[in-house]
mmCIF file of C-alpha atoms in Angstrom:
data_model
loop_
_atom_site.group_PDB
_atom_site.id
_atom_site.type_symbol
_atom_site.label_atom_id
_atom_site.label_comp_id
_atom_site.label_asym_id
_atom_site.label_seq_id
_atom_site.Cartn_x
_atom_site.Cartn_y
_atom_site.Cartn_z
ATOM 1 C CA SER B 1 184.620 9.834 35.064
ATOM 2 C CA ALA B 2 184.740 11.404 38.276
ATOM 3 C CA VAL B 3 187.964 14.071 39.863
ATOM 4 C CA ILE B 4 188.118 14.611 42.752
ATOM 5 C CA SER B 5 189.734 16.715 45.293
ATOM 6 C CA GLN B 6 191.297 16.453 49.055
ATOM 7 C CA LYS B 7 192.491 19.665 51.202
ATOM 8 C CA PRO B 8 194.327 19.633 52.928
ATOM 9 C CA SER B 9 197.004 17.609 50.736
ATOM 10 C CA ARG B 10 199.502 17.571 53.898
ATOM 11 C CA ASP B 11 199.599 18.353 56.829
ATOM 12 C CA ILE B 12 202.058 17.490 60.309
ATOM 13 C CA CYS B 13 199.808 17.581 63.376
ATOM 14 C CA GLN B 14 200.411 17.571 66.895
ATOM 15 C CA ARG B 15 200.245 14.070 68.994
ATOM 16 C CA GLY B 16 195.974 14.468 70.678
ATOM 17 C CA THR B 17 194.886 16.855 67.955
ATOM 18 C CA SER B 18 192.117 16.556 65.258
ATOM 19 C CA LEU B 19 192.536 17.093 61.784
ATOM 20 C CA THR B 20 189.313 17.475 59.320
ATOM 21 C CA ILE B 21 189.853 15.939 55.433
ATOM 22 C CA GLN B 22 187.536 17.474 52.805
ATOM 23 C CA CYS B 23 186.995 15.439 49.858
ATOM 24 C CA GLN B 24 185.262 16.702 46.330
ATOM 25 C CA VAL B 25 183.948 14.852 44.125
ATOM 26 C CA ASP B 26 182.801 17.430 40.933
ATOM 27 C CA SER B 27 179.383 14.956 39.905
ATOM 28 C CA GLN B 28 176.853 13.764 42.342
ATOM 29 C CA VAL B 29 177.488 10.521 43.324
ATOM 30 C CA THR B 30 175.644 7.675 45.004
ATOM 31 C CA MET B 31 178.976 5.605 46.704
ATOM 32 C CA MET B 32 182.007 7.415 48.896
ATOM 33 C CA PHE B 33 184.589 5.745 50.473
ATOM 34 C CA TRP B 34 187.086 6.094 52.668
ATOM 35 C CA TYR B 35 190.746 4.783 52.742
ATOM 36 C CA ARG B 36 194.001 4.454 55.035
ATOM 37 C CA GLN B 37 197.473 3.606 53.124
ATOM 38 C CA GLN B 38 199.820 3.593 56.384
ATOM 39 C CA PRO B 39 203.184 3.737 54.842
ATOM 40 C CA GLY B 40 204.879 1.657 52.157
ATOM 41 C CA GLN B 41 201.254 -0.281 52.595
ATOM 42 C CA SER B 42 198.054 -0.743 50.962
ATOM 43 C CA LEU B 43 194.975 0.481 50.739
ATOM 44 C CA THR B 44 192.569 -0.308 53.904
ATOM 45 C CA LEU B 45 189.109 0.732 53.956
ATOM 46 C CA ILE B 46 187.394 2.825 56.811
ATOM 47 C CA ALA B 47 184.243 3.141 55.842
ATOM 48 C CA THR B 48 181.590 4.151 53.602
ATOM 49 C CA ALA B 49 180.693 7.935 53.535
ATOM 50 C CA ASN B 50 177.164 7.470 53.206
ATOM 51 C CA GLN B 51 174.386 10.355 52.196
ATOM 52 C CA GLY B 52 172.559 11.831 54.654
ATOM 53 C CA SER B 53 172.891 8.840 57.533
ATOM 54 C CA GLU B 54 175.663 7.143 59.706
ATOM 55 C CA ALA B 55 178.923 5.907 57.997
ATOM 56 C CA THR B 56 179.234 2.491 57.524
ATOM 57 C CA TYR B 57 182.963 1.449 59.603
ATOM 58 C CA GLU B 58 184.939 -1.536 58.702
ATOM 59 C CA SER B 59 185.968 -3.018 61.788
ATOM 60 C CA GLY B 60 189.091 -2.159 63.505
ATOM 61 C CA PHE B 61 187.602 1.903 62.760
ATOM 62 C CA VAL B 62 184.897 3.379 65.300
ATOM 63 C CA ILE B 63 183.192 6.659 64.542
ATOM 64 C CA ASP B 64 184.979 7.888 67.906
ATOM 65 C CA LYS B 65 187.643 7.811 65.900
ATOM 66 C CA PHE B 66 187.318 8.797 63.277
ATOM 67 C CA PRO B 67 183.756 10.240 62.804
ATOM 68 C CA ILE B 68 182.930 11.011 58.778
ATOM 69 C CA SER B 69 179.789 13.336 57.566
ATOM 70 C CA ARG B 70 178.485 13.155 53.838
ATOM 71 C CA PRO B 71 175.576 16.445 53.268
ATOM 72 C CA ASN B 72 175.154 15.685 50.053
ATOM 73 C CA LEU B 73 175.914 13.497 46.908
ATOM 74 C CA THR B 74 178.985 15.431 45.864
ATOM 75 C CA PHE B 75 181.390 15.747 49.215
ATOM 76 C CA SER B 76 182.101 14.506 53.140
ATOM 77 C CA THR B 77 184.748 14.374 55.427
ATOM 78 C CA LEU B 78 187.237 12.540 57.330
ATOM 79 C CA THR B 79 188.048 13.302 61.139
ATOM 80 C CA VAL B 80 191.246 12.263 62.684
ATOM 81 C CA SER B 81 189.963 12.414 66.442
ATOM 82 C CA ASN B 82 193.293 12.421 69.058
ATOM 83 C CA MET B 83 195.364 11.944 66.710
ATOM 84 C CA SER B 84 198.405 9.801 67.570
ATOM 85 C CA PRO B 85 201.714 9.302 65.581
ATOM 86 C CA GLU B 86 200.520 5.389 64.440
ATOM 87 C CA ASP B 87 197.677 8.165 62.323
ATOM 88 C CA SER B 88 200.270 9.356 60.185
ATOM 89 C CA SER B 89 199.573 7.432 56.925
ATOM 90 C CA ILE B 90 197.917 9.115 53.751
ATOM 91 C CA TYR B 91 194.428 8.359 53.234
ATOM 92 C CA LEU B 92 192.229 8.023 50.379
ATOM 93 C CA CYS B 93 189.125 9.987 49.298
ATOM 94 C CA SER B 94 186.796 7.631 46.421
ATOM 95 C CA ALA B 95 184.158 7.676 44.403
ATOM 96 C CA GLN B 96 181.966 5.514 42.818
ATOM 97 C CA THR B 97 180.366 6.349 39.378
ATOM 98 C CA ASP B 98 177.365 4.763 37.816
ATOM 99 C CA SER B 99 179.995 2.946 36.026
ATOM 100 C CA TYR B 100 180.722 1.175 39.415
ATOM 101 C CA GLU B 101 184.302 2.468 38.359
ATOM 102 C CA GLN B 102 185.769 3.640 41.525
ATOM 103 C CA TYR B 103 187.913 6.871 41.025
ATOM 104 C CA PHE B 104 190.630 8.061 43.731
ATOM 105 C CA GLY B 105 191.274 11.481 45.289
ATOM 106 C CA PRO B 106 194.820 12.447 45.576
ATOM 107 C CA GLY B 107 195.218 11.498 49.125
ATOM 108 C CA THR B 108 196.252 13.512 51.919
ATOM 109 C CA ARG B 109 199.149 12.596 53.932
ATOM 110 C CA LEU B 110 199.693 13.044 57.725
ATOM 111 C CA THR B 111 202.381 12.870 59.980
ATOM 112 C CA VAL B 112 201.531 13.447 63.505
ATOM 113 C CA THR B 113 204.586 14.177 66.022
ATOM 114 C CA ALA Z 1 187.627 -14.801 53.952
ATOM 115 C CA GLN Z 2 187.755 -12.401 51.035
ATOM 116 C CA SER Z 3 191.160 -11.384 49.597
ATOM 117 C CA VAL Z 4 193.907 -10.566 46.782
ATOM 118 C CA THR Z 5 197.329 -11.235 46.888
ATOM 119 C CA GLN Z 6 199.334 -10.126 44.698
ATOM 120 C CA PRO Z 7 202.818 -12.833 45.074
ATOM 121 C CA ASP Z 8 205.473 -10.286 43.825
ATOM 122 C CA ILE Z 9 206.136 -6.930 45.614
ATOM 123 C CA HIS Z 10 208.725 -5.545 43.957
ATOM 124 C CA ILE Z 11 209.845 -6.470 39.925
ATOM 125 C CA THR Z 12 212.382 -4.337 37.911
ATOM 126 C CA VAL Z 13 212.452 -5.276 34.011
ATOM 127 C CA SER Z 14 213.533 -3.578 31.105
ATOM 128 C CA GLU Z 15 212.206 -0.460 29.082
ATOM 129 C CA GLY Z 16 210.840 -2.412 26.053
ATOM 130 C CA ALA Z 17 210.755 -5.678 28.184
ATOM 131 C CA SER Z 18 207.407 -6.632 28.586
ATOM 132 C CA LEU Z 19 205.391 -7.350 31.392
ATOM 133 C CA GLU Z 20 202.655 -9.438 33.437
ATOM 134 C CA LEU Z 21 201.846 -8.588 37.113
ATOM 135 C CA ARG Z 22 200.346 -11.202 39.169
ATOM 136 C CA CYS Z 23 196.701 -11.062 40.835
ATOM 137 C CA ASN Z 24 195.133 -13.692 42.858
ATOM 138 C CA TYR Z 25 191.841 -13.440 44.532
ATOM 139 C CA SER Z 26 189.362 -15.604 47.070
ATOM 140 C CA TYR Z 27 186.002 -14.620 45.893
ATOM 141 C CA GLY Z 28 183.099 -17.057 46.570
ATOM 142 C CA ALA Z 29 181.527 -15.503 43.171
ATOM 143 C CA THR Z 30 183.531 -13.595 40.357
ATOM 144 C CA PRO Z 31 184.442 -10.432 41.907
ATOM 145 C CA TYR Z 32 184.834 -7.584 40.557
ATOM 146 C CA LEU Z 33 187.769 -7.163 39.455
ATOM 147 C CA PHE Z 34 190.238 -3.641 38.192
ATOM 148 C CA TRP Z 35 194.024 -3.039 38.241
ATOM 149 C CA TYR Z 36 195.322 0.876 39.861
ATOM 150 C CA VAL Z 37 198.546 2.349 39.260
ATOM 151 C CA GLN Z 38 200.522 4.852 41.997
ATOM 152 C CA SER Z 39 202.808 6.995 41.165
ATOM 153 C CA PRO Z 40 204.858 8.327 43.761
ATOM 154 C CA GLY Z 41 203.012 10.923 46.382
ATOM 155 C CA GLN Z 42 199.992 10.780 43.401
ATOM 156 C CA GLY Z 43 196.599 9.425 44.370
ATOM 157 C CA LEU Z 44 195.856 5.929 42.377
ATOM 158 C CA GLN Z 45 194.949 6.163 38.909
ATOM 159 C CA LEU Z 46 192.444 3.321 37.179
ATOM 160 C CA LEU Z 47 194.610 0.880 34.580
ATOM 161 C CA LEU Z 48 191.207 -0.772 33.890
ATOM 162 C CA LYS Z 49 188.847 -2.957 35.428
ATOM 163 C CA TYR Z 50 186.728 -6.603 33.908
ATOM 164 C CA PHE Z 51 183.058 -7.029 35.393
ATOM 165 C CA SER Z 52 182.108 -9.613 32.797
ATOM 166 C CA GLY Z 53 182.435 -10.623 29.828
ATOM 167 C CA ASP Z 54 185.523 -10.305 27.576
ATOM 168 C CA THR Z 55 187.559 -11.943 29.886
ATOM 169 C CA LEU Z 56 190.617 -10.015 27.862
ATOM 170 C CA VAL Z 57 190.082 -6.334 28.809
ATOM 171 C CA GLN Z 58 191.836 -3.669 27.421
ATOM 172 C CA GLY Z 59 192.786 -0.591 29.439
ATOM 173 C CA ILE Z 60 195.007 2.840 29.060
ATOM 174 C CA LYS Z 61 198.414 3.648 28.614
ATOM 175 C CA GLY Z 62 198.994 0.094 26.426
ATOM 176 C CA PHE Z 63 197.788 -2.092 29.684
ATOM 177 C CA GLU Z 64 195.855 -5.335 29.559
ATOM 178 C CA ALA Z 65 194.638 -7.769 31.461
ATOM 179 C CA GLU Z 66 193.109 -11.596 31.544
ATOM 180 C CA PHE Z 67 190.237 -12.630 33.991
ATOM 181 C CA LYS Z 68 190.501 -16.462 34.041
ATOM 182 C CA ARG Z 69 188.001 -18.431 36.572
ATOM 183 C CA SER Z 70 189.655 -21.613 37.023
ATOM 184 C CA GLN Z 71 193.578 -19.936 38.636
ATOM 185 C CA SER Z 72 191.281 -17.491 40.487
ATOM 186 C CA SER Z 73 193.363 -14.789 38.398
ATOM 187 C CA PHE Z 74 193.526 -11.063 37.256
ATOM 188 C CA ASN Z 75 197.010 -10.408 35.503
ATOM 189 C CA LEU Z 76 198.349 -7.288 34.567
ATOM 190 C CA ARG Z 77 199.867 -7.044 31.638
ATOM 191 C CA LYS Z 78 201.956 -5.080 28.232
ATOM 192 C CA PRO Z 79 203.963 -6.168 25.998
ATOM 193 C CA SER Z 80 206.671 -2.976 26.156
ATOM 194 C CA VAL Z 81 207.328 -1.165 29.138
ATOM 195 C CA HIS Z 82 208.383 2.424 29.253
ATOM 196 C CA TRP Z 83 210.596 3.475 31.787
ATOM 197 C CA SER Z 84 207.094 5.582 32.495
ATOM 198 C CA ASP Z 85 205.568 3.044 33.859
ATOM 199 C CA ALA Z 86 207.944 2.324 36.885
ATOM 200 C CA ALA Z 87 204.789 2.712 39.941
ATOM 201 C CA GLU Z 88 202.881 0.534 42.689
ATOM 202 C CA TYR Z 89 200.677 -1.365 41.161
ATOM 203 C CA PHE Z 90 197.471 -2.442 42.733
ATOM 204 C CA CYS Z 91 195.016 -4.910 41.853
ATOM 205 C CA ALA Z 92 191.401 -5.097 43.792
ATOM 206 C CA ALA Z 93 188.274 -6.390 44.075
ATOM 207 C CA GLY Z 94 184.801 -6.209 45.071
ATOM 208 C CA PRO Z 95 182.156 -9.198 45.303
ATOM 209 C CA ASN Z 96 179.537 -7.196 43.829
ATOM 210 C CA ALA Z 97 179.092 -3.551 42.216
ATOM 211 C CA GLY Z 98 178.865 -1.174 44.760
ATOM 212 C CA ASN Z 99 180.813 -1.980 47.451
ATOM 213 C CA MET Z 100 183.887 -1.713 48.922
ATOM 214 C CA LEU Z 101 186.556 -2.464 47.417
ATOM 215 C CA THR Z 102 189.823 -4.887 48.579
ATOM 216 C CA PHE Z 103 193.481 -4.385 47.743
ATOM 217 C CA GLY Z 104 196.165 -6.665 47.172
ATOM 218 C CA GLY Z 105 199.779 -5.557 48.307
ATOM 219 C CA GLY Z 106 200.840 -3.907 45.546
ATOM 220 C CA THR Z 107 203.595 -4.762 43.430
ATOM 221 C CA ARG Z 108 206.336 -2.358 43.028
ATOM 222 C CA LEU Z 109 207.566 -2.219 39.258
ATOM 223 C CA MET Z 110 211.085 -0.507 38.945
ATOM 224 C CA VAL Z 111 211.976 -0.176 35.485
ATOM 225 C CA LYS Z 112 215.699 -0.510 34.505
ATOM 226 C CA PRO Z 113 217.058 1.765 31.085
#
């Protein structure tokens, strides 16, 4: 298994600002992902965080809005840029182990006012 | 397009009763299948997975799931529900190992005393 921590756990931000969310895994993993869970909704994949290269974004998500870094095999960040109230969501980081199980962090609850 | 469907948005069962949560998938080939549970304010916890082999898989917390290729289903079951099982349950699928997951819409389970 993998234990994943995220910081911050929650934040309230003003419109137009940016927030960077950190994700730390307790072991080296090949694959890391970022998901969004809007209030009362299911999870939607934002992007795959690739170590040492640009992230792979899903349809509807762009790098300028959600820049992602992954400097090593245990750490990744997601920035939510130029925020609007529509960005209010829970953002979850996940990591896939060598046994192809995907584990999730506790999430970052973001409220944009 | 690949998709995962959970037909039941809400389910209420009495404590001690049996439970079955439905999940159907639409993929070109047999996907990798997962069930997760999300308690209020918490991240997602992996209950069980199916990759291949025995179509009845056992998970944590007394849960099991059965893969039925002919019905494109992967239903989650528990013989006797406990009040602590009240949570949101998500079925997820990936096209193969090492890939991101597509999530169903979730089923909210409520347990009556």
